[in-house]
Short mmCIF file of C-alpha atoms in Angstrom, two decimals:
data_model
loop_
_atom_site.label_atom_id
_atom_site.label_comp_id
_atom_site.label_asym_id
_atom_site.label_seq_id
_atom_site.Cartn_x
_atom_site.Cartn_y
_atom_site.Cartn_z
CA MET A 1 -33.66 -20.65 10.86
CA GLU A 2 -31.92 -18.37 8.32
CA LEU A 3 -29.33 -17.41 10.90
CA ALA A 4 -28.55 -21.08 11.52
CA LYS A 5 -27.90 -21.47 7.81
CA MET A 6 -25.52 -18.50 7.73
CA THR A 7 -23.49 -19.46 10.74
CA PRO A 8 -21.50 -22.30 9.07
CA ASN A 9 -20.71 -19.99 6.14
CA ARG A 10 -19.11 -17.60 8.59
CA ILE A 11 -17.20 -20.18 10.63
CA LEU A 12 -16.00 -22.57 7.96
CA PRO A 13 -13.75 -20.10 6.08
CA TRP A 14 -11.82 -19.54 9.32
CA VAL A 15 -11.54 -23.31 9.80
CA TYR A 16 -10.19 -23.70 6.31
CA LEU A 17 -7.79 -20.83 6.89
CA GLY A 18 -6.50 -22.54 10.02
CA VAL A 19 -5.84 -25.76 8.11
CA MET A 20 -4.02 -23.90 5.32
CA THR A 21 -1.93 -21.94 7.84
CA TYR A 22 -0.94 -25.20 9.61
CA THR A 23 -0.02 -26.69 6.20
CA TYR A 24 2.19 -23.70 5.44
CA LEU A 25 3.81 -24.08 8.92
CA VAL A 26 4.79 -27.67 8.12
CA GLY A 27 6.15 -26.64 4.71
CA GLU A 28 8.39 -23.88 6.17
CA LEU A 29 9.54 -26.12 9.01
CA SER A 30 10.60 -28.73 6.45
CA HIS A 31 12.25 -25.99 4.32
CA PHE A 32 14.43 -24.45 7.05
CA LEU A 33 15.43 -27.59 8.98
CA LEU A 34 18.43 -28.11 6.74
CA GLY A 35 20.28 -25.05 8.01
CA ILE A 36 19.84 -26.21 11.64
CA VAL A 37 20.87 -29.81 11.29
CA SER A 38 23.37 -29.52 8.40
CA ARG A 39 26.45 -30.09 10.58
CA PRO A 40 25.44 -33.46 12.17
CA MET A 41 23.86 -34.43 8.83
CA SER A 42 27.07 -33.70 6.92
CA GLN A 43 29.21 -35.55 9.44
CA GLU A 44 27.11 -38.70 8.98
CA LEU A 45 26.61 -38.52 5.20
CA HIS A 46 30.00 -36.90 4.43
CA TYR A 47 29.31 -33.85 2.24
CA GLY A 48 30.53 -30.23 2.16
CA ASP A 49 33.71 -28.75 3.63
CA LEU A 50 36.02 -30.23 6.20
CA ALA A 51 37.12 -27.83 8.92
CA CYS A 52 38.73 -27.64 12.33
CA LEU A 53 35.93 -27.67 14.93
CA PRO A 54 35.81 -27.60 18.70
CA ASN A 55 35.84 -31.12 20.13
CA PRO A 56 32.41 -31.73 21.71
CA GLU A 57 34.02 -34.15 24.15
CA ALA A 58 36.51 -31.60 25.42
CA ALA A 59 36.01 -30.06 28.87
CA THR A 60 35.90 -26.54 27.33
CA GLN A 61 34.94 -25.39 23.83
CA SER A 62 37.79 -23.41 22.25
CA ASP A 63 37.26 -20.53 19.87
CA SER A 64 40.79 -21.02 18.54
CA CYS A 65 39.85 -24.11 16.50
CA ARG A 66 38.15 -22.04 13.76
CA GLU A 67 41.44 -20.24 13.12
CA ILE A 68 43.21 -23.47 12.18
CA TYR A 69 43.08 -24.60 8.54
CA ASN A 70 45.40 -27.60 8.57
CA GLU A 71 44.26 -31.07 9.67
CA THR A 72 47.51 -32.04 11.34
CA GLN A 73 47.66 -28.87 13.38
CA CYS A 74 43.97 -29.25 14.21
CA ILE A 75 44.08 -32.75 15.68
CA THR A 76 47.27 -32.04 17.65
CA PHE A 77 46.27 -28.63 18.98
CA LEU A 78 45.95 -28.33 22.73
CA GLU A 79 44.72 -25.16 24.46
CA GLU A 80 47.18 -23.77 26.99
CA ASP A 81 46.25 -25.10 30.41
CA ASP A 82 44.89 -22.37 32.69
CA GLY A 83 44.16 -24.80 35.47
CA SER A 84 40.57 -25.31 34.46
CA THR A 85 41.19 -28.44 32.42
CA ASP A 86 42.80 -31.76 33.14
CA SER A 87 46.18 -31.64 31.39
CA SER A 88 46.53 -35.42 31.73
CA SER A 89 43.48 -36.03 29.52
CA ASN A 90 44.13 -37.47 26.10
CA THR A 91 41.17 -35.56 24.63
CA THR A 92 42.29 -33.04 21.98
CA THR A 93 40.88 -29.52 21.94
CA CYS A 94 39.78 -29.65 18.30
CA ILE A 95 38.69 -32.23 15.75
CA TRP A 96 38.85 -32.27 11.93
CA ASN A 97 35.36 -32.96 10.62
CA TYR A 98 32.62 -31.87 8.30
CA SER A 99 31.37 -28.36 9.13
CA GLY A 100 27.98 -28.56 7.33
CA LEU A 101 28.98 -25.72 5.03
CA GLY A 102 30.58 -25.62 1.55
CA LEU A 103 29.39 -25.79 -2.03
CA GLN A 104 27.43 -28.98 -1.58
CA TYR A 105 25.50 -27.42 1.31
CA GLN A 106 24.82 -24.30 -0.74
CA VAL A 107 23.42 -26.51 -3.53
CA LEU A 108 21.08 -28.16 -1.06
CA ALA A 109 19.98 -24.87 0.55
CA GLY A 110 19.68 -22.90 -2.68
CA PRO A 111 19.39 -24.32 -6.22
CA ALA A 112 18.12 -27.75 -5.30
CA PHE A 113 15.17 -26.17 -3.54
CA VAL A 114 14.66 -22.70 -5.04
CA ALA A 115 15.02 -23.67 -8.73
CA VAL A 116 12.38 -26.38 -8.41
CA PHE A 117 10.25 -24.34 -6.01
CA THR A 118 9.95 -21.40 -8.40
CA THR A 119 9.65 -23.36 -11.62
CA SER A 120 7.12 -25.86 -10.38
CA GLY A 121 5.18 -23.04 -8.67
CA VAL A 122 4.38 -21.49 -12.02
CA LEU A 123 3.25 -24.83 -13.48
CA ILE A 124 1.20 -25.80 -10.47
CA GLY A 125 -0.36 -22.34 -10.40
CA ALA A 126 -1.54 -22.80 -13.99
CA ILE A 127 -2.89 -26.26 -13.17
CA ALA A 128 -4.77 -24.79 -10.15
CA ASP A 129 -6.44 -22.22 -12.39
CA ARG A 130 -7.92 -25.10 -14.43
CA PHE A 131 -8.53 -27.78 -11.81
CA ASN A 132 -9.82 -28.08 -8.27
CA ARG A 133 -7.43 -26.12 -6.09
CA LYS A 134 -8.07 -28.09 -2.90
CA VAL A 135 -7.11 -31.35 -4.70
CA VAL A 136 -3.98 -29.71 -6.13
CA VAL A 137 -2.68 -28.39 -2.81
CA THR A 138 -3.51 -31.71 -1.05
CA ILE A 139 -1.47 -33.69 -3.55
CA CYS A 140 1.44 -31.21 -3.23
CA CYS A 141 1.30 -31.47 0.55
CA GLY A 142 1.49 -35.25 0.24
CA VAL A 143 4.61 -34.92 -1.94
CA LEU A 144 6.23 -32.59 0.59
CA THR A 145 5.35 -34.97 3.45
CA LEU A 146 6.80 -37.98 1.64
CA ALA A 147 10.05 -36.16 0.80
CA THR A 148 10.45 -34.82 4.34
CA GLY A 149 9.94 -38.18 5.99
CA MET A 150 12.25 -39.93 3.53
CA THR A 151 14.99 -37.37 4.23
CA GLY A 152 15.14 -38.89 7.66
CA ALA A 153 16.11 -42.18 5.97
CA ALA A 154 18.58 -40.71 3.40
CA MET A 155 21.89 -42.61 3.14
CA ASN A 156 23.90 -40.37 0.81
CA TYR A 157 24.17 -36.80 -0.51
CA TRP A 158 22.45 -37.34 -3.84
CA GLN A 159 19.39 -38.76 -2.09
CA LEU A 160 19.26 -35.51 -0.15
CA VAL A 161 19.40 -33.50 -3.38
CA ILE A 162 16.49 -35.36 -4.96
CA LEU A 163 14.41 -35.20 -1.82
CA ARG A 164 15.16 -31.53 -1.40
CA MET A 165 13.92 -30.93 -4.95
CA LEU A 166 10.71 -32.79 -4.10
CA MET A 167 10.25 -30.58 -1.05
CA GLY A 168 10.49 -27.54 -3.27
CA ALA A 169 7.97 -28.90 -5.70
CA GLY A 170 5.52 -29.77 -2.95
CA GLU A 171 5.69 -26.47 -1.07
CA SER A 172 5.58 -24.37 -4.25
CA SER A 173 1.79 -24.73 -4.40
CA PHE A 174 1.03 -23.37 -0.94
CA THR A 175 1.24 -19.61 -1.50
CA PRO A 176 -0.34 -19.22 -4.98
CA VAL A 177 -3.05 -21.83 -4.57
CA CYS A 178 -4.00 -21.15 -0.94
CA SER A 179 -3.93 -17.35 -1.50
CA SER A 180 -6.33 -17.78 -4.43
CA MET A 181 -8.66 -19.87 -2.31
CA ILE A 182 -8.48 -17.30 0.54
CA SER A 183 -9.46 -14.51 -1.91
CA ASP A 184 -12.65 -16.46 -2.65
CA LEU A 185 -13.35 -17.22 1.03
CA PHE A 186 -13.04 -13.69 2.49
CA PRO A 187 -14.39 -10.28 1.39
CA GLU A 188 -12.09 -7.38 0.79
CA SER A 189 -12.79 -5.90 4.20
CA ILE A 190 -10.95 -8.75 5.97
CA ARG A 191 -8.92 -10.30 3.16
CA ALA A 192 -5.56 -8.84 4.11
CA LEU A 193 -6.04 -10.00 7.70
CA ALA A 194 -6.88 -13.51 6.44
CA LEU A 195 -3.77 -13.55 4.21
CA GLY A 196 -1.72 -12.28 7.12
CA ILE A 197 -2.94 -15.12 9.34
CA PHE A 198 -2.09 -17.59 6.57
CA ASN A 199 1.44 -16.19 6.41
CA TRP A 200 1.88 -16.86 10.13
CA GLY A 201 2.93 -20.29 8.79
CA ILE A 202 6.18 -18.74 7.57
CA TYR A 203 7.26 -17.43 10.98
CA LEU A 204 5.90 -20.31 12.99
CA GLY A 205 7.63 -22.81 10.72
CA TYR A 206 10.89 -20.90 10.55
CA GLY A 207 10.96 -20.30 14.30
CA LEU A 208 10.09 -23.88 15.14
CA SER A 209 12.86 -25.15 12.89
CA TYR A 210 15.40 -23.91 15.42
CA ALA A 211 13.61 -25.64 18.29
CA VAL A 212 12.97 -28.91 16.44
CA GLY A 213 16.40 -29.01 14.77
CA ASN A 214 18.38 -28.29 17.94
CA PHE A 215 16.43 -30.02 20.70
CA VAL A 216 15.18 -33.11 18.84
CA THR A 217 18.66 -33.69 17.39
CA ALA A 218 20.26 -33.28 20.80
CA ALA A 219 17.78 -35.82 22.29
CA ASP A 220 19.28 -38.43 19.93
CA ILE A 221 16.14 -40.58 20.04
CA GLY A 222 17.05 -44.19 19.31
CA GLY A 223 20.53 -43.04 18.25
CA LEU A 224 19.07 -41.44 15.09
CA GLY A 225 19.99 -37.86 15.97
CA TRP A 226 19.03 -35.35 13.21
CA ARG A 227 16.94 -37.95 11.44
CA TRP A 228 14.15 -37.69 14.00
CA SER A 229 13.83 -33.96 13.24
CA TYR A 230 12.68 -34.89 9.72
CA ILE A 231 10.61 -37.86 10.85
CA ILE A 232 8.66 -35.73 13.33
CA THR A 233 8.14 -33.00 10.72
CA GLY A 234 6.96 -35.67 8.27
CA ILE A 235 4.37 -36.86 10.84
CA GLY A 236 3.13 -33.29 11.00
CA GLY A 237 2.84 -33.34 7.22
CA VAL A 238 0.67 -36.46 7.33
CA VAL A 239 -1.72 -34.60 9.65
CA ALA A 240 -1.76 -31.58 7.30
CA THR A 241 -2.51 -33.75 4.26
CA LEU A 242 -5.41 -35.50 6.03
CA LEU A 243 -6.85 -32.17 7.23
CA LEU A 244 -6.73 -30.76 3.67
CA LEU A 245 -8.36 -33.91 2.31
CA LEU A 246 -11.13 -34.30 4.90
CA VAL A 247 -11.83 -30.79 6.16
CA VAL A 248 -11.23 -28.20 3.49
CA ARG A 249 -13.71 -27.62 0.66
CA GLU A 250 -13.07 -25.82 -2.63
CA PRO A 251 -14.77 -22.36 -2.49
CA PRO A 252 -16.67 -21.21 -5.61
CA ARG A 253 -14.33 -19.20 -7.80
CA GLY A 254 -15.10 -15.49 -7.78
CA ALA A 255 -17.24 -15.82 -4.66
CA GLN A 256 -16.08 -12.32 -3.69
CA VAL A 257 -16.54 -10.19 -6.81
CA SER A 258 -16.29 -6.45 -7.39
CA GLU A 259 -19.24 -4.16 -7.78
CA PRO A 260 -18.82 -1.30 -10.25
CA GLY A 261 -18.20 1.06 -7.32
CA GLY A 262 -15.32 -1.11 -6.06
CA ASP A 263 -17.08 -2.70 -3.09
CA LYS A 264 -17.20 -6.41 -2.63
CA ARG A 265 -20.23 -8.61 -2.37
CA GLU A 266 -20.65 -12.28 -1.82
CA VAL A 267 -22.15 -14.14 -4.77
CA GLU A 268 -24.66 -16.90 -4.16
CA LYS A 269 -23.46 -19.87 -6.14
CA GLU A 270 -25.64 -22.60 -7.50
CA THR A 271 -23.52 -24.97 -5.43
CA ASN A 272 -23.04 -24.40 -1.73
CA PHE A 273 -19.43 -25.12 -0.79
CA THR A 274 -20.37 -25.87 2.84
CA GLU A 275 -22.20 -28.94 1.64
CA GLY A 276 -19.51 -29.96 -0.86
CA SER A 277 -19.25 -28.51 -4.35
CA ARG A 278 -19.60 -30.45 -7.56
CA ILE A 279 -16.03 -29.39 -8.29
CA THR A 280 -14.50 -30.52 -4.97
CA GLY A 281 -13.80 -34.03 -6.24
CA GLU A 282 -13.98 -35.58 -2.79
CA THR A 283 -14.89 -39.12 -3.96
CA VAL A 284 -12.36 -41.61 -5.30
CA GLY A 285 -12.56 -42.22 -9.03
CA VAL A 286 -14.08 -38.76 -9.65
CA SER A 287 -14.30 -37.87 -13.36
CA SER A 288 -12.36 -35.05 -15.03
CA GLU A 289 -15.61 -33.16 -15.42
CA VAL A 290 -15.89 -32.92 -11.66
CA LEU A 291 -12.35 -31.55 -11.30
CA VAL A 292 -12.35 -29.03 -14.12
CA ASP A 293 -14.08 -25.65 -14.07
CA GLU A 294 -14.25 -24.73 -17.76
CA SER A 295 -15.20 -21.11 -17.05
CA THR A 296 -11.92 -20.44 -15.25
CA LYS A 297 -9.44 -21.70 -17.83
CA SER A 298 -6.79 -19.04 -18.26
CA SER A 299 -4.75 -18.17 -21.30
CA LEU A 300 -1.17 -17.01 -21.49
CA LYS A 301 -2.33 -13.71 -22.92
CA ASP A 302 -4.49 -13.03 -19.87
CA VAL A 303 -1.63 -13.82 -17.50
CA VAL A 304 0.80 -11.57 -19.37
CA LYS A 305 -1.72 -8.75 -19.57
CA SER A 306 -2.35 -8.92 -15.82
CA LEU A 307 1.34 -9.06 -14.85
CA PHE A 308 2.57 -6.28 -17.14
CA LYS A 309 0.30 -3.59 -15.72
CA PRO A 310 2.60 -0.77 -14.49
CA PRO A 311 1.45 -1.06 -10.87
CA VAL A 312 2.13 -4.79 -10.87
CA VAL A 313 5.61 -4.35 -12.36
CA CYS A 314 6.46 -1.67 -9.79
CA LEU A 315 5.00 -3.80 -7.03
CA ALA A 316 7.18 -6.71 -8.11
CA PHE A 317 10.32 -4.51 -8.06
CA ALA A 318 9.50 -3.36 -4.52
CA ALA A 319 8.81 -6.95 -3.43
CA CYS A 320 12.15 -8.09 -4.83
CA LEU A 321 13.97 -5.46 -2.84
CA ARG A 322 12.08 -6.36 0.35
CA HIS A 323 12.62 -10.09 -0.16
CA THR A 324 16.35 -9.55 -0.73
CA ALA A 325 16.62 -7.68 2.55
CA GLY A 326 14.85 -10.49 4.42
CA PHE A 327 16.93 -13.27 2.88
CA SER A 328 20.16 -11.31 3.37
CA TRP A 329 19.50 -11.44 7.11
CA ALA A 330 18.05 -14.95 7.22
CA TYR A 331 21.02 -16.44 5.38
CA ASN A 332 23.52 -14.68 7.66
CA THR A 333 21.90 -14.68 11.08
CA GLN A 334 23.85 -17.54 12.60
CA LEU A 335 27.12 -16.60 10.91
CA TYR A 336 26.84 -12.94 11.96
CA PHE A 337 26.54 -13.77 15.66
CA LEU A 338 29.27 -16.42 15.40
CA THR A 339 31.57 -13.85 13.84
CA TYR A 340 31.01 -10.94 16.25
CA TYR A 341 29.63 -12.62 19.36
CA PRO A 342 30.96 -16.23 19.32
CA ASP A 343 30.35 -16.81 23.03
CA PHE A 344 26.69 -15.84 22.97
CA ASN A 345 24.25 -18.72 22.91
CA LEU A 346 21.41 -17.93 20.55
CA GLY A 347 19.23 -20.54 22.26
CA LEU A 348 15.55 -19.73 21.65
CA TRP A 349 16.17 -16.00 20.92
CA VAL A 350 15.71 -16.38 17.14
CA THR A 351 12.75 -18.74 17.61
CA GLY A 352 11.00 -16.27 19.92
CA CYS A 353 11.69 -13.20 17.78
CA SER A 354 10.56 -14.89 14.60
CA ILE A 355 7.37 -16.36 15.97
CA ILE A 356 6.25 -13.43 18.13
CA GLY A 357 7.44 -10.59 15.91
CA GLY A 358 6.50 -12.17 12.60
CA SER A 359 3.06 -13.33 13.69
CA LEU A 360 2.24 -9.96 15.21
CA GLY A 361 3.48 -8.18 12.16
CA VAL A 362 1.39 -10.01 9.58
CA ALA A 363 -1.70 -9.80 11.73
CA VAL A 364 -1.36 -6.08 12.50
CA GLY A 365 -0.50 -5.35 8.86
CA GLY A 366 -3.61 -7.09 7.63
CA PHE A 367 -5.84 -5.50 10.28
CA VAL A 368 -4.57 -1.97 9.69
CA SER A 369 -4.74 -2.16 5.89
CA ASP A 370 -8.25 -3.63 6.02
CA ARG A 371 -9.41 -0.69 8.17
CA LEU A 372 -7.74 1.93 6.00
CA VAL A 373 -8.87 0.45 2.65
CA LYS A 374 -12.49 1.24 3.51
CA ARG A 375 -11.63 4.96 3.68
CA LEU A 376 -8.81 5.36 1.17
CA GLY A 377 -9.27 2.44 -1.24
CA LEU A 378 -6.57 0.11 -2.52
CA ARG A 379 -3.92 2.82 -2.29
CA ALA A 380 -4.12 2.52 1.55
CA ARG A 381 -2.54 -0.91 1.41
CA LEU A 382 0.49 0.61 -0.40
CA TYR A 383 0.78 3.21 2.33
CA VAL A 384 0.91 0.45 4.91
CA LEU A 385 3.60 -1.37 2.93
CA ALA A 386 5.73 1.77 2.56
CA GLY A 387 5.25 2.96 6.12
CA SER A 388 5.92 -0.41 7.77
CA GLN A 389 9.25 -0.91 5.95
CA PHE A 390 10.30 2.69 6.67
CA VAL A 391 9.64 2.25 10.45
CA ALA A 392 11.40 -1.15 10.44
CA THR A 393 14.60 0.33 8.95
CA PRO A 394 16.14 1.83 12.12
CA PHE A 395 15.28 -1.25 14.18
CA ALA A 396 16.97 -3.46 11.60
CA ALA A 397 20.05 -1.24 11.84
CA GLY A 398 19.88 -1.60 15.62
CA VAL A 399 20.20 -5.39 15.25
CA LEU A 400 23.64 -4.81 13.71
CA PHE A 401 24.61 -1.99 16.06
CA PHE A 402 23.70 -3.31 19.53
CA PRO A 403 25.34 -6.38 21.12
CA PRO A 404 23.08 -9.22 22.23
CA PRO A 405 20.74 -9.48 24.01
CA GLY A 406 19.87 -5.88 23.06
CA ALA A 407 20.17 -6.81 19.40
CA PHE A 408 17.33 -9.29 19.79
CA PHE A 409 14.97 -6.70 21.29
CA SER A 410 15.68 -4.56 18.24
CA LEU A 411 15.15 -7.64 16.04
CA LEU A 412 11.77 -8.25 17.62
CA ALA A 413 10.67 -4.69 16.84
CA ALA A 414 12.06 -4.97 13.32
CA TYR A 415 10.09 -8.16 12.72
CA ILE A 416 6.83 -6.62 14.01
CA PHE A 417 6.96 -3.76 11.50
CA ALA A 418 8.85 -5.37 8.61
CA GLU A 419 6.72 -8.49 8.46
CA MET A 420 3.52 -6.46 8.06
CA TRP A 421 4.23 -6.64 4.34
CA PHE A 422 3.52 -10.20 3.14
CA GLY A 423 -0.18 -10.55 3.54
CA VAL A 424 -0.81 -6.96 2.50
CA LEU A 425 1.37 -7.42 -0.63
CA PHE A 426 -0.76 -10.35 -1.86
CA ALA A 427 -3.98 -8.56 -0.96
CA VAL A 428 -2.87 -5.78 -3.35
CA LEU A 429 -1.79 -8.26 -6.01
CA LEU A 430 -5.08 -10.14 -5.86
CA GLU A 431 -6.90 -6.86 -6.46
CA LEU A 432 -4.78 -6.06 -9.47
CA VAL A 433 -4.98 -9.37 -11.41
CA SER A 434 -8.00 -11.07 -13.00
CA GLY A 435 -9.70 -13.70 -10.90
CA SER A 436 -9.45 -16.31 -13.63
CA VAL A 437 -5.62 -16.18 -13.66
CA GLN A 438 -4.95 -15.50 -10.00
CA SER A 439 -3.12 -18.74 -9.18
CA THR A 440 -0.95 -18.49 -12.30
CA ALA A 441 -0.22 -14.79 -11.77
CA LEU A 442 0.69 -15.36 -8.12
CA ALA A 443 2.99 -18.23 -9.08
CA VAL A 444 4.79 -16.10 -11.71
CA PHE A 445 5.05 -13.19 -9.28
CA LEU A 446 6.57 -15.53 -6.69
CA PHE A 447 8.90 -16.97 -9.31
CA VAL A 448 10.42 -13.54 -9.95
CA MET A 449 10.39 -12.47 -6.31
CA ASN A 450 11.99 -15.68 -4.97
CA ASN A 451 14.64 -15.88 -7.70
CA VAL A 452 15.76 -12.32 -7.15
CA GLY A 453 15.35 -12.27 -3.39
CA GLY A 454 16.83 -15.76 -2.98
CA ASN A 455 19.89 -15.19 -5.13
CA LEU A 456 20.82 -11.51 -4.79
CA PRO A 457 22.10 -11.90 -1.20
CA VAL A 458 25.27 -13.47 -2.65
CA VAL A 459 26.52 -9.88 -3.11
CA VAL A 460 27.08 -9.76 0.68
CA ASP A 461 30.43 -11.57 0.09
CA PRO A 462 31.96 -9.04 -2.36
CA LEU A 463 30.50 -6.12 -0.33
CA THR A 464 32.28 -7.56 2.72
CA ASP A 465 35.59 -7.21 0.83
CA LEU A 466 34.80 -3.53 0.14
CA VAL A 467 33.55 -2.51 3.55
CA SER A 468 33.11 -5.13 6.29
CA TYR A 469 30.76 -7.97 7.07
CA ARG A 470 28.65 -5.77 9.31
CA GLY A 471 28.77 -2.94 6.74
CA ALA A 472 27.63 -5.28 3.97
CA LEU A 473 24.68 -6.42 6.05
CA MET A 474 23.82 -2.77 6.82
CA ILE A 475 23.51 -2.11 3.10
CA MET A 476 21.55 -5.24 2.26
CA TYR A 477 19.32 -5.58 5.38
CA PRO A 478 18.13 -2.21 6.68
CA GLY A 479 19.16 -0.62 3.34
CA GLY A 480 16.86 -3.07 1.53
CA TYR A 481 13.96 -2.19 3.80
CA LEU A 482 14.42 1.50 3.11
CA ALA A 483 14.68 1.04 -0.68
CA SER A 484 11.56 -1.13 -0.80
CA SER A 485 9.66 1.50 1.26
CA VAL A 486 10.40 4.12 -1.42
CA VAL A 487 9.32 1.89 -4.29
CA PHE A 488 6.11 0.77 -2.50
CA LEU A 489 5.21 4.47 -2.07
CA LEU A 490 5.90 5.15 -5.78
CA THR A 491 3.63 2.23 -6.68
CA SER A 492 0.72 3.91 -4.92
CA PHE A 493 0.87 6.75 -7.47
CA LEU A 494 0.38 4.28 -10.38
CA LEU A 495 -2.99 2.98 -9.16
#
């Protein structure tokens, strides 16, 4: 009878974790779709730069079009006939149209999303420390879903900007709030693994964005083209919102607390979250007393005290270096292969490498660090962080050294080792900050990490002028991995 009572307690945390991982997947899919469908979107809504592009109706796709910068020359250019094309055809080789790039695209991809994502993440993190976290993340998922679906109906550029900002605000809650809930659902022995599984959402969402953005757009369902990519993603968001609302329950805060010796134990709460806590607020019209946990209200002083511990500051510096390396590659993946290997079709290569390599990486990283932490303590997680980035460095260099498809096998290996970091990083951070300010502290940490990591890759452009495009990426991508490895190792000495 007692075993029957314990079984739901063991199963339900994994069910909740699955729902939160799926929610994160939808958020990242919505986030990265823009880069995949920007060209057809810009050609319909007229934003960004005009450029000379290969004519999709031409018999062959010419690489010469991208070397033309004048509209008149572009629309009158005809490739020399080598016998493979019909010279009597009136179809021109190139067309002058929107390329999907330019300042307006950069605003959509960067500031419109990142500025709101990081700022609102701090505010929502503070709210989550005071109110029911499940309710907070459900509302934010609803906002993300609404903005994603409405993007499929946008009629001008400024509507895209506003909806992109709403996407950033909605997704900003996922990492800090869900990570805080996961820390209360799982003991230290399996916490990094749980956080790693949660972060599968990043790689699944990013990888699927290539499949959804390319194949759904090409299907041109009902003549709506790229719009169906957002509509389908929005439908997935509706499912995620309903699952959060109906399935997930708010775990008691501090359910996994530290014993004096450093081990974790589960605390029996007066309210059993498997039956629905008083603070879950599941019913409509619930009072503020139901939503607020007075004992967990955090002060600014507590947040500052937690974040300015030397190990946390050093950890943040290492995380910024690692995040910069990741974004330097993510922002330049398509452009790099177009520059050096324009005839190679990326197809599902990036999707496969991201999903397989990233998912394996976060799971293995969490599993290994959970095993080592039992023997070596918290410092073991830092060893995993430092070692994984060090091993990933030569594979990342191989991506830039080998031609495809060899480059993608190197990329797969780089992902497996490099992506071991994310879940382990937050497992360390959750150990270093007070439980009452975890959501706020995580949000502030992400604010710093995302602003530095999201904006520092702009130095790739001036570095290209000094060395070369490939050389600049060598410095920022594998070089960033190596630098973060050193700083992660230094952080272990501060514990």
